[in-house]
mmCIF file of C-alpha atoms and ligand atoms in Angstrom:
data_model
loop_
_atom_site.group_PDB
_atom_site.id
_atom_site.type_symbol
_atom_site.label_atom_id
_atom_site.label_comp_id
_atom_site.label_asym_id
_atom_site.label_seq_id
_atom_site.Cartn_x
_atom_site.Cartn_y
_atom_site.Cartn_z
ATOM 1 C CA UNK S 18 26.861 -16.736 -74.947
ATOM 2 C CA UNK S 19 25.067 -18.556 -75.807
ATOM 3 C CA UNK S 20 25.364 -19.885 -79.430
ATOM 4 C CA UNK S 21 29.569 -18.995 -78.911
ATOM 5 C CA UNK S 22 31.914 -21.875 -79.610
ATOM 6 C CA UNK S 23 35.673 -21.427 -78.306
ATOM 7 C CA UNK S 24 38.372 -20.496 -80.386
ATOM 8 C CA UNK S 25 40.945 -20.486 -78.601
ATOM 9 C CA UNK S 26 42.594 -19.149 -75.249
ATOM 10 C CA UNK S 27 45.547 -16.169 -75.473
ATOM 11 C CA UNK S 28 47.024 -14.094 -72.333
ATOM 12 C CA UNK S 29 45.535 -16.639 -70.367
ATOM 13 C CA UNK S 30 41.706 -15.220 -71.451
ATOM 14 C CA UNK S 31 39.442 -17.996 -73.512
ATOM 15 C CA UNK S 32 38.241 -16.588 -76.622
ATOM 16 C CA UNK S 33 34.475 -16.938 -78.103
ATOM 17 C CA UNK S 34 33.114 -16.880 -82.006
ATOM 18 C CA UNK S 35 29.453 -16.254 -81.417
ATOM 19 C CA UNK S 36 27.630 -18.476 -84.132
ATOM 20 C CA UNK S 37 26.675 -15.517 -85.987
ATOM 21 C CA UNK S 38 30.522 -14.474 -87.577
ATOM 22 C CA UNK S 39 29.531 -16.877 -89.706
ATOM 23 C CA UNK S 40 26.694 -14.860 -91.674
ATOM 24 C CA UNK S 41 29.669 -12.514 -92.211
ATOM 25 C CA UNK S 42 31.649 -14.748 -93.551
ATOM 26 C CA UNK S 43 29.375 -15.968 -95.467
ATOM 27 C CA UNK S 44 27.990 -13.021 -96.945
ATOM 28 C CA UNK S 45 31.830 -11.639 -98.161
ATOM 29 C CA UNK S 46 32.345 -15.322 -100.041
ATOM 30 C CA UNK S 47 29.196 -14.229 -101.498
ATOM 31 C CA UNK S 48 29.644 -11.240 -102.019
ATOM 32 C CA UNK S 49 32.508 -11.316 -102.975
ATOM 33 C CA UNK S 50 31.833 -14.105 -105.722
ATOM 34 C CA UNK S 51 29.360 -12.011 -106.872
ATOM 35 C CA UNK S 52 31.644 -9.327 -107.746
ATOM 36 C CA UNK S 53 34.424 -11.209 -109.135
ATOM 37 C CA UNK S 54 33.205 -14.429 -110.166
ATOM 38 C CA UNK S 55 37.265 -16.002 -108.564
ATOM 39 C CA UNK S 56 37.518 -18.323 -106.391
ATOM 40 C CA UNK S 57 41.236 -16.433 -105.363
ATOM 41 C CA UNK S 58 39.804 -13.732 -104.644
ATOM 42 C CA UNK S 59 36.945 -14.936 -102.717
ATOM 43 C CA UNK S 60 39.183 -16.598 -100.247
ATOM 44 C CA UNK S 61 41.384 -13.723 -100.659
ATOM 45 C CA UNK S 62 38.244 -11.585 -99.681
ATOM 46 C CA UNK S 63 37.524 -14.410 -96.666
ATOM 47 C CA UNK S 64 41.009 -13.938 -95.445
ATOM 48 C CA UNK S 65 41.187 -10.517 -95.834
ATOM 49 C CA UNK S 66 38.236 -10.926 -92.683
ATOM 50 C CA UNK S 67 39.664 -12.415 -90.506
ATOM 51 C CA UNK S 68 42.626 -10.452 -90.446
ATOM 52 C CA UNK S 69 40.692 -7.923 -89.689
ATOM 53 C CA UNK S 70 39.483 -10.181 -86.804
ATOM 54 C CA UNK S 71 42.515 -10.421 -85.827
ATOM 55 C CA UNK S 72 43.396 -6.764 -85.118
ATOM 56 C CA UNK S 73 39.654 -6.410 -83.079
ATOM 57 C CA UNK S 74 41.109 -9.525 -81.333
ATOM 58 C CA UNK S 75 43.645 -7.922 -80.539
ATOM 59 C CA UNK S 76 41.937 -4.918 -80.086
ATOM 60 C CA UNK S 77 39.938 -6.980 -77.231
ATOM 61 C CA UNK S 78 43.057 -7.966 -76.039
ATOM 62 C CA UNK S 79 44.196 -3.959 -75.329
ATOM 63 C CA UNK S 80 42.026 -3.551 -73.005
ATOM 64 C CA UNK S 81 41.788 -6.619 -71.269
ATOM 65 C CA UNK S 82 45.449 -6.759 -70.136
ATOM 66 C CA UNK S 83 44.918 -3.513 -69.406
ATOM 67 C CA UNK S 84 42.516 -4.024 -67.313
ATOM 68 C CA UNK S 85 45.162 -6.113 -65.698
ATOM 69 C CA UNK S 86 47.601 -4.329 -64.307
ATOM 70 C CA UNK S 87 44.771 -2.789 -62.148
ATOM 71 C CA UNK S 88 44.077 -6.153 -60.720
ATOM 72 C CA UNK S 89 40.736 -6.436 -63.066
ATOM 73 C CA UNK S 90 40.170 -10.440 -64.484
ATOM 74 C CA UNK S 91 38.544 -10.788 -67.583
ATOM 75 C CA UNK S 92 36.299 -13.621 -68.475
ATOM 76 C CA UNK S 93 36.394 -14.575 -72.328
ATOM 77 C CA UNK S 94 36.381 -12.292 -75.022
ATOM 78 C CA UNK S 95 33.590 -13.069 -77.971
ATOM 79 C CA UNK S 96 33.805 -12.590 -81.516
ATOM 80 C CA UNK S 97 30.780 -10.911 -83.188
ATOM 81 C CA UNK S 98 30.324 -9.334 -86.921
ATOM 82 C CA UNK S 99 29.637 -5.871 -85.438
ATOM 83 C CA UNK S 100 33.177 -6.662 -83.614
ATOM 84 C CA UNK S 101 34.744 -7.648 -80.158
ATOM 85 C CA UNK S 102 33.790 -7.273 -76.618
ATOM 86 C CA UNK S 103 35.803 -8.550 -73.973
ATOM 87 C CA UNK S 104 33.740 -9.197 -70.496
ATOM 88 C CA UNK S 105 35.625 -7.437 -68.094
ATOM 89 C CA UNK S 106 34.683 -8.770 -64.439
ATOM 90 C CA UNK S 107 34.501 -4.838 -63.404
ATOM 91 C CA UNK S 108 35.223 -1.737 -64.754
ATOM 92 C CA UNK S 109 38.081 -0.419 -62.975
ATOM 93 C CA UNK S 110 36.169 2.887 -61.160
ATOM 94 C CA UNK S 111 39.530 5.317 -60.546
ATOM 95 C CA UNK S 112 38.854 7.365 -63.701
ATOM 96 C CA UNK S 113 42.390 7.594 -64.527
ATOM 97 C CA UNK S 114 42.583 4.260 -64.789
ATOM 98 C CA UNK S 115 39.241 3.322 -66.932
ATOM 99 C CA UNK S 116 40.496 5.803 -69.491
ATOM 100 C CA UNK S 117 43.698 4.232 -69.798
ATOM 101 C CA UNK S 118 41.905 0.710 -70.072
ATOM 102 C CA UNK S 119 39.562 2.560 -72.754
ATOM 103 C CA UNK S 120 41.764 4.303 -74.509
ATOM 104 C CA UNK S 121 44.573 1.097 -75.054
ATOM 105 C CA UNK S 122 42.121 -1.069 -77.515
ATOM 106 C CA UNK S 123 41.886 2.135 -80.350
ATOM 107 C CA UNK S 124 45.424 2.180 -79.206
ATOM 108 C CA UNK S 125 46.145 -1.542 -79.974
ATOM 109 C CA UNK S 126 45.079 -0.595 -83.632
ATOM 110 C CA UNK S 127 47.792 2.746 -84.400
ATOM 111 C CA UNK S 128 49.948 1.094 -83.513
ATOM 112 C CA UNK S 129 49.151 -2.209 -85.694
ATOM 113 C CA UNK S 130 48.663 0.545 -88.275
ATOM 114 C CA UNK S 131 51.750 2.239 -87.977
ATOM 115 C CA UNK S 132 53.131 -0.432 -88.263
ATOM 116 C CA UNK S 133 51.622 -1.927 -91.818
ATOM 117 C CA UNK S 134 52.763 2.213 -92.770
ATOM 118 C CA UNK S 135 55.999 0.990 -92.330
ATOM 119 C CA UNK S 136 56.569 -2.331 -93.261
ATOM 120 C CA UNK S 137 54.890 -1.159 -96.672
ATOM 121 C CA UNK S 138 58.202 1.836 -96.231
ATOM 122 C CA UNK S 139 60.118 -0.530 -96.067
ATOM 123 C CA UNK S 140 59.547 -2.171 -98.876
ATOM 124 C CA UNK S 141 59.283 0.673 -101.212
ATOM 125 C CA UNK S 142 55.449 0.583 -101.176
ATOM 126 C CA UNK S 143 54.438 3.675 -99.256
ATOM 127 C CA UNK S 144 50.627 3.755 -100.077
ATOM 128 C CA UNK S 145 49.102 7.284 -101.289
ATOM 129 C CA UNK S 146 47.110 8.779 -99.386
ATOM 130 C CA UNK S 147 43.408 8.196 -101.113
ATOM 131 C CA UNK S 148 45.194 4.324 -101.182
ATOM 132 C CA UNK S 149 45.883 4.560 -97.384
ATOM 133 C CA UNK S 150 41.987 5.902 -97.073
ATOM 134 C CA UNK S 151 40.302 3.383 -98.769
ATOM 135 C CA UNK S 152 39.569 -0.535 -98.287
ATOM 136 C CA UNK S 153 39.486 -2.898 -100.432
ATOM 137 C CA UNK S 154 36.875 -5.978 -99.488
ATOM 138 C CA UNK S 155 38.176 -8.052 -102.231
ATOM 139 C CA UNK S 156 41.698 -8.399 -100.697
ATOM 140 C CA UNK S 157 43.646 -5.838 -103.463
ATOM 141 C CA UNK S 158 46.261 -4.210 -101.753
ATOM 142 C CA UNK S 159 46.122 -6.382 -98.845
ATOM 143 C CA UNK S 160 48.299 -4.643 -96.225
ATOM 144 C CA UNK S 161 47.584 -1.246 -97.160
ATOM 145 C CA UNK S 162 43.782 -1.883 -96.652
ATOM 146 C CA UNK S 163 44.368 -3.900 -92.993
ATOM 147 C CA UNK S 164 46.699 -0.344 -92.212
ATOM 148 C CA UNK S 165 43.833 1.493 -93.218
ATOM 149 C CA UNK S 166 40.497 -1.020 -91.877
ATOM 150 C CA UNK S 167 43.007 -0.586 -88.311
ATOM 151 C CA UNK S 168 42.255 2.917 -88.153
ATOM 152 C CA UNK S 169 38.865 2.586 -89.172
ATOM 153 C CA UNK S 170 38.724 0.212 -86.322
ATOM 154 C CA UNK S 171 40.098 2.766 -83.875
ATOM 155 C CA UNK S 172 38.416 5.784 -85.187
ATOM 156 C CA UNK S 173 35.093 5.058 -84.872
ATOM 157 C CA UNK S 174 35.833 3.422 -81.638
ATOM 158 C CA UNK S 175 36.889 6.973 -80.400
ATOM 159 C CA UNK S 176 33.405 7.924 -81.209
ATOM 160 C CA UNK S 177 32.259 9.260 -77.626
ATOM 161 C CA UNK S 178 29.373 7.407 -76.966
ATOM 162 C CA UNK S 179 28.721 3.834 -75.460
ATOM 163 C CA UNK S 180 29.134 0.562 -76.292
ATOM 164 C CA UNK S 181 32.204 2.969 -77.922
ATOM 165 C CA UNK S 182 35.748 3.230 -76.365
ATOM 166 C CA UNK S 183 35.080 6.996 -76.599
ATOM 167 C CA UNK S 184 32.212 6.857 -74.654
ATOM 168 C CA UNK S 185 34.195 4.968 -72.004
ATOM 169 C CA UNK S 186 37.067 7.818 -72.106
ATOM 170 C CA UNK S 187 34.757 10.804 -72.296
ATOM 171 C CA UNK S 188 33.140 9.241 -68.550
ATOM 172 C CA UNK S 189 36.919 8.921 -66.685
ATOM 173 C CA UNK S 190 37.162 11.995 -68.329
ATOM 174 C CA UNK S 191 34.025 13.907 -66.590
ATOM 175 C CA UNK S 192 35.127 11.410 -64.166
ATOM 176 C CA UNK S 193 37.373 14.070 -62.478
ATOM 177 C CA UNK S 194 35.573 16.468 -61.770
ATOM 178 C CA UNK S 195 32.252 15.246 -61.055
ATOM 179 C CA UNK S 196 30.165 12.224 -59.175
ATOM 180 C CA UNK S 197 30.979 8.715 -61.017
ATOM 181 C CA UNK S 198 27.286 8.202 -61.809
ATOM 182 C CA UNK S 199 27.273 11.784 -62.494
ATOM 183 C CA UNK S 200 29.006 11.399 -65.158
ATOM 184 C CA UNK S 201 27.858 8.413 -66.394
ATOM 185 C CA UNK S 202 24.834 10.379 -67.659
ATOM 186 C CA UNK S 203 26.571 13.337 -68.694
ATOM 187 C CA UNK S 204 27.867 10.635 -71.091
ATOM 188 C CA UNK S 205 24.985 8.922 -72.307
ATOM 189 C CA UNK S 206 23.336 12.486 -73.386
ATOM 190 C CA UNK S 207 25.708 12.530 -74.717
ATOM 191 C CA UNK S 208 25.844 9.441 -76.699
ATOM 192 C CA UNK S 209 21.983 9.358 -77.201
ATOM 193 C CA UNK S 210 22.789 13.251 -78.639
ATOM 194 C CA UNK S 211 25.361 11.611 -81.532
ATOM 195 C CA UNK S 212 23.256 8.371 -81.926
ATOM 196 C CA UNK S 213 20.465 11.220 -82.833
ATOM 197 C CA UNK S 214 22.484 13.340 -85.406
ATOM 198 C CA UNK S 215 23.926 9.732 -87.212
ATOM 199 C CA UNK S 216 19.730 8.309 -86.838
ATOM 200 C CA UNK S 217 19.172 11.259 -89.249
ATOM 201 C CA UNK S 218 22.171 11.051 -91.777
ATOM 202 C CA UNK S 219 21.407 7.921 -92.082
ATOM 203 C CA UNK S 220 17.786 8.684 -92.816
ATOM 204 C CA UNK S 221 19.155 10.668 -96.024
ATOM 205 C CA UNK S 222 22.722 9.263 -97.152
ATOM 206 C CA UNK S 223 23.783 6.069 -95.546
ATOM 207 C CA UNK S 224 20.517 3.087 -94.134
ATOM 208 C CA UNK S 225 24.147 1.588 -92.521
ATOM 209 C CA UNK S 226 24.394 5.138 -90.673
ATOM 210 C CA UNK S 227 20.802 4.452 -88.786
ATOM 211 C CA UNK S 228 22.952 0.992 -87.764
ATOM 212 C CA UNK S 229 24.986 1.700 -86.197
ATOM 213 C CA UNK S 230 22.741 5.160 -84.457
ATOM 214 C CA UNK S 231 20.133 2.095 -83.082
ATOM 215 C CA UNK S 232 23.626 0.053 -81.318
ATOM 216 C CA UNK S 233 25.065 3.287 -79.715
ATOM 217 C CA UNK S 234 21.306 4.407 -78.376
ATOM 218 C CA UNK S 235 21.122 0.210 -76.746
ATOM 219 C CA UNK S 236 24.579 1.249 -75.618
ATOM 220 C CA UNK S 237 24.377 4.406 -73.517
ATOM 221 C CA UNK S 238 20.102 3.499 -71.769
ATOM 222 C CA UNK S 239 22.371 -0.204 -70.860
ATOM 223 C CA UNK S 240 25.239 1.943 -69.167
ATOM 224 C CA UNK S 241 23.522 4.625 -67.169
ATOM 225 C CA UNK S 242 20.963 1.222 -65.597
ATOM 226 C CA UNK S 243 23.876 -0.326 -65.348
ATOM 227 C CA UNK S 244 25.706 2.221 -63.231
ATOM 228 C CA UNK S 245 22.325 3.305 -61.305
ATOM 229 C CA UNK S 246 22.548 0.278 -60.134
ATOM 230 C CA UNK S 247 25.576 -0.376 -58.971
ATOM 231 C CA UNK S 248 25.870 3.310 -57.026
ATOM 232 C CA UNK S 249 22.548 1.762 -55.177
ATOM 233 C CA UNK S 250 23.726 -1.475 -53.950
ATOM 234 C CA UNK S 251 27.244 -0.001 -52.930
ATOM 235 C CA UNK S 252 27.837 0.049 -49.817
ATOM 236 C CA UNK S 253 25.597 -2.446 -48.694
ATOM 237 C CA UNK S 254 25.527 -5.601 -46.892
ATOM 238 C CA UNK S 255 23.756 -8.034 -47.748
ATOM 239 C CA UNK S 256 21.837 -9.131 -44.125
ATOM 240 C CA UNK S 257 20.088 -5.428 -44.716
ATOM 241 C CA UNK S 258 18.167 -6.830 -46.855
ATOM 242 C CA UNK S 259 17.220 -10.459 -46.708
ATOM 243 C CA UNK S 260 14.973 -12.048 -45.398
ATOM 244 C CA UNK S 261 14.778 -12.827 -42.393
ATOM 245 C CA UNK S 262 11.204 -15.234 -41.554
ATOM 246 C CA UNK S 263 11.004 -18.338 -43.871
ATOM 247 C CA UNK S 264 10.754 -21.699 -43.992
ATOM 248 C CA UNK S 265 13.287 -25.245 -44.110
ATOM 249 C CA UNK S 266 12.677 -28.459 -45.157
ATOM 250 C CA UNK S 267 14.856 -31.341 -43.366
ATOM 251 C CA UNK S 268 15.774 -34.046 -46.117
ATOM 252 C CA UNK S 269 14.025 -36.647 -44.502
ATOM 253 C CA UNK S 270 10.831 -34.227 -44.746
ATOM 254 C CA UNK S 271 8.538 -35.371 -47.793
ATOM 255 C CA UNK S 272 7.446 -32.924 -50.571
ATOM 256 C CA UNK S 273 4.496 -33.138 -49.218
ATOM 257 C CA UNK S 274 5.392 -30.306 -46.590
ATOM 258 C CA UNK S 275 7.308 -28.469 -49.283
ATOM 259 C CA UNK S 276 3.694 -28.231 -51.029
ATOM 260 C CA UNK S 277 2.675 -26.815 -47.772
ATOM 261 C CA UNK S 278 4.951 -24.597 -47.491
ATOM 262 C CA UNK S 279 4.315 -23.145 -51.166
ATOM 263 C CA UNK S 280 0.266 -23.191 -49.942
ATOM 264 C CA UNK S 281 0.606 -20.537 -47.254
ATOM 265 C CA UNK S 282 2.736 -18.371 -49.296
ATOM 266 C CA UNK S 283 6.581 -18.581 -48.122
ATOM 267 C CA UNK S 284 9.484 -18.333 -50.260
ATOM 268 C CA UNK S 285 10.285 -20.142 -53.764
ATOM 269 C CA UNK S 286 13.024 -21.841 -53.202
ATOM 270 C CA UNK S 287 14.205 -23.750 -49.497
ATOM 271 C CA UNK S 288 16.892 -24.908 -47.940
ATOM 272 C CA UNK S 289 17.367 -28.106 -46.971
ATOM 273 C CA UNK S 290 19.017 -27.896 -43.854
ATOM 274 C CA UNK S 291 20.243 -30.923 -41.077
ATOM 275 C CA UNK S 292 20.814 -28.705 -37.706
ATOM 276 C CA UNK S 293 21.983 -25.763 -38.920
ATOM 277 C CA UNK S 294 23.661 -26.129 -41.925
ATOM 278 C CA UNK S 295 22.513 -25.830 -45.842
ATOM 279 C CA UNK S 296 22.392 -29.669 -47.064
ATOM 280 C CA UNK S 297 20.877 -28.692 -50.614
ATOM 281 C CA UNK S 298 18.224 -26.447 -52.062
ATOM 282 C CA UNK S 299 14.615 -27.522 -53.390
ATOM 283 C CA UNK S 300 13.095 -24.892 -55.364
ATOM 284 C CA UNK S 301 9.428 -24.352 -56.436
ATOM 285 C CA UNK S 302 9.921 -25.731 -59.766
ATOM 286 C CA UNK S 303 11.701 -28.567 -58.504
ATOM 287 C CA UNK S 304 8.888 -29.525 -56.099
ATOM 288 C CA UNK S 305 6.227 -29.341 -59.683
ATOM 289 C CA UNK S 306 8.420 -31.257 -61.112
ATOM 290 C CA UNK S 307 8.747 -34.215 -59.095
ATOM 291 C CA UNK S 308 5.225 -33.905 -57.246
ATOM 292 C CA UNK S 309 3.795 -34.381 -60.976
ATOM 293 C CA UNK S 310 6.292 -37.319 -62.117
ATOM 294 C CA UNK S 311 5.484 -39.314 -58.122
ATOM 295 C CA UNK S 312 3.458 -37.241 -56.389
ATOM 296 C CA UNK S 313 4.174 -36.394 -52.791
ATOM 297 C CA UNK S 314 5.260 -39.503 -50.985
ATOM 298 C CA UNK S 315 9.773 -37.906 -51.919
ATOM 299 C CA UNK S 316 11.185 -37.388 -49.905
ATOM 300 C CA UNK S 317 13.292 -33.585 -49.965
ATOM 301 C CA UNK S 318 16.477 -35.509 -49.972
ATOM 302 C CA UNK S 319 16.184 -37.153 -53.054
ATOM 303 C CA UNK S 320 15.137 -33.869 -55.162
ATOM 304 C CA UNK S 321 16.511 -31.472 -54.266
ATOM 305 C CA UNK S 322 19.864 -29.162 -55.220
ATOM 306 C CA UNK S 323 22.845 -30.088 -54.307
ATOM 307 C CA UNK S 324 24.496 -28.415 -56.618
ATOM 308 C CA UNK S 325 24.399 -24.677 -55.332
ATOM 309 C CA UNK S 326 25.881 -21.220 -53.953
ATOM 310 C CA UNK S 327 25.032 -19.080 -51.266
ATOM 311 C CA UNK S 328 26.971 -15.815 -49.906
ATOM 312 C CA UNK S 329 27.929 -14.375 -46.282
ATOM 313 C CA UNK S 330 25.805 -11.667 -44.705
ATOM 314 C CA UNK S 331 28.988 -9.996 -44.512
ATOM 315 C CA UNK S 332 29.211 -8.992 -48.236
ATOM 316 C CA UNK S 333 28.229 -5.736 -50.403
ATOM 317 C CA UNK S 334 25.367 -6.726 -51.851
ATOM 318 C CA UNK S 335 26.728 -5.839 -55.570
ATOM 319 C CA UNK S 336 29.617 -9.053 -55.149
ATOM 320 C CA UNK S 337 26.056 -10.957 -54.578
ATOM 321 C CA UNK S 338 23.736 -9.848 -56.626
ATOM 322 C CA UNK S 339 26.622 -10.985 -59.483
ATOM 323 C CA UNK S 340 26.052 -14.446 -57.983
ATOM 324 C CA UNK S 341 22.506 -14.047 -59.121
ATOM 325 C CA UNK S 342 22.900 -12.814 -61.889
ATOM 326 C CA UNK S 343 25.491 -15.808 -62.741
ATOM 327 C CA UNK S 344 24.172 -18.436 -61.420
ATOM 328 C CA UNK S 345 20.605 -17.302 -62.782
ATOM 329 C CA UNK S 346 18.770 -18.028 -59.380
ATOM 330 C CA UNK S 347 15.947 -17.104 -57.596
ATOM 331 C CA UNK S 348 16.944 -16.776 -54.288
ATOM 332 C CA UNK S 349 20.292 -17.885 -52.507
ATOM 333 C CA UNK S 350 20.695 -18.955 -48.976
ATOM 334 C CA UNK S 351 22.667 -16.299 -47.276
ATOM 335 C CA UNK S 352 25.069 -17.882 -44.195
ATOM 336 C CA UNK S 353 26.915 -16.464 -41.994
ATOM 337 C CA UNK S 354 29.968 -18.659 -40.355
ATOM 338 C CA UNK S 355 29.065 -22.043 -41.871
ATOM 339 C CA UNK S 356 24.879 -20.827 -40.229
ATOM 340 C CA UNK S 357 22.174 -20.474 -42.298
ATOM 341 C CA UNK S 358 21.176 -16.947 -42.026
ATOM 342 C CA UNK S 359 19.446 -15.702 -43.915
ATOM 343 C CA UNK S 360 17.621 -15.896 -47.845
ATOM 344 C CA UNK S 361 18.879 -13.763 -50.575
ATOM 345 C CA UNK S 362 15.586 -12.734 -53.112
ATOM 346 C CA UNK S 363 16.933 -11.130 -56.437
ATOM 347 C CA UNK S 364 12.759 -9.596 -56.038
ATOM 348 C CA UNK S 365 13.388 -8.423 -53.263
ATOM 349 C CA UNK S 366 16.945 -5.882 -53.772
ATOM 350 C CA UNK S 367 14.645 -4.493 -56.516
ATOM 351 C CA UNK S 368 11.826 -3.219 -53.405
ATOM 352 C CA UNK S 369 15.312 -2.310 -51.501
ATOM 353 C CA UNK S 370 16.412 -0.220 -54.390
ATOM 354 C CA UNK S 371 13.207 1.119 -55.201
ATOM 355 C CA UNK S 372 12.652 2.548 -52.030
ATOM 356 C CA UNK S 373 15.360 4.076 -51.762
ATOM 357 C CA UNK S 374 15.763 5.768 -54.692
ATOM 358 C CA UNK S 375 12.609 6.172 -53.483
ATOM 359 C CA UNK S 376 13.740 7.947 -50.023
ATOM 360 C CA UNK S 377 16.341 9.823 -51.281
ATOM 361 C CA UNK S 378 14.588 11.647 -53.813
ATOM 362 C CA UNK S 379 12.467 12.166 -50.689
ATOM 363 C CA UNK S 380 14.911 13.809 -49.428
ATOM 364 C CA UNK S 381 17.081 16.177 -51.802
ATOM 365 C CA UNK S 382 12.910 17.257 -52.426
ATOM 366 C CA UNK S 383 12.547 18.549 -48.627
ATOM 367 C CA UNK S 384 16.308 20.038 -48.803
ATOM 368 C CA UNK S 385 15.251 21.999 -51.852
ATOM 369 C CA UNK S 386 11.842 23.138 -50.228
ATOM 370 C CA UNK S 387 14.584 23.836 -47.040
ATOM 371 C CA UNK S 388 16.323 26.075 -49.470
ATOM 372 C CA UNK S 389 13.849 27.366 -50.990
ATOM 373 C CA UNK S 390 12.152 28.456 -47.575
HETATM 374 ZN ZN1 ZN A 422 37.209 -1.532 -77.568
#
């Protein structure tokens, strides 16, 4: 994620802090100073927020370490003002595993809260129910407030709506009875209904609820979109979608050759090959830039990218699309046994998916017509 700084590494996972997180700290400083005009109290407020975010890191580690037990790696954890985000490389497709991964985060917060209440009890400072239910942002009653914050974190995250953990819990429970894509659709609809209720209440009572509603609404539609793509890419090998009719360049070709291919409407990115081995990639942008700087006489070998990714024609489309997204490429050379066999273009993948879902809907319509007849 851009605008993020690495602040540490825990259990082999990099922890990043997003720049907007500083806005939150700044806000706390200003708010506590306005309220108390007391430097010690202000410092205490900042310390309290940092302690809460420490608990959020542990919450995310709960997800990440549970996922690791199922063989799923976590790329990183990013702290945002609204909470933490762990980037798991994928979600488990087994509903029981998804359930455990989703529950692990809130469970960590409940454990922390129990631990803190236990500690307070041994100190002979058992908080009253009222004390336990209120969070003091100026840091008075530090431990009871931190315990209360952890209870809230657990409850808030269990709201059954994406992107909260509760949305995943709901999908996992539904997923035991129905297909993964359908379970996601139902969970997303429930999430949007909840967002609607929050938004409605927010209009009358608390503007903060409107903000949560927006957040939940976007999360629900995002998750549904991702799973649709996921299920329509599943089980399709790259070779079914790759371009096999394309142009390549030689290292000793001049850019004039590349310009000719571009004008003749061949693909946008050209593998540079020696025999059938790929040595580099020349993109349309590279050509435009190099020609603007030095004309078309330059050699392809001096302009091409030597640092590029490839996919295998037997790879599944799902992984290949992830490679495309990670390198922010428009296309990738497809190789098999070290030889160039095709080009995978993101645009073609999109077209393929559109046609496939249209075909499916067509089949369903025909099937329904037959059933009616
Ligand atoms: Zn969580």
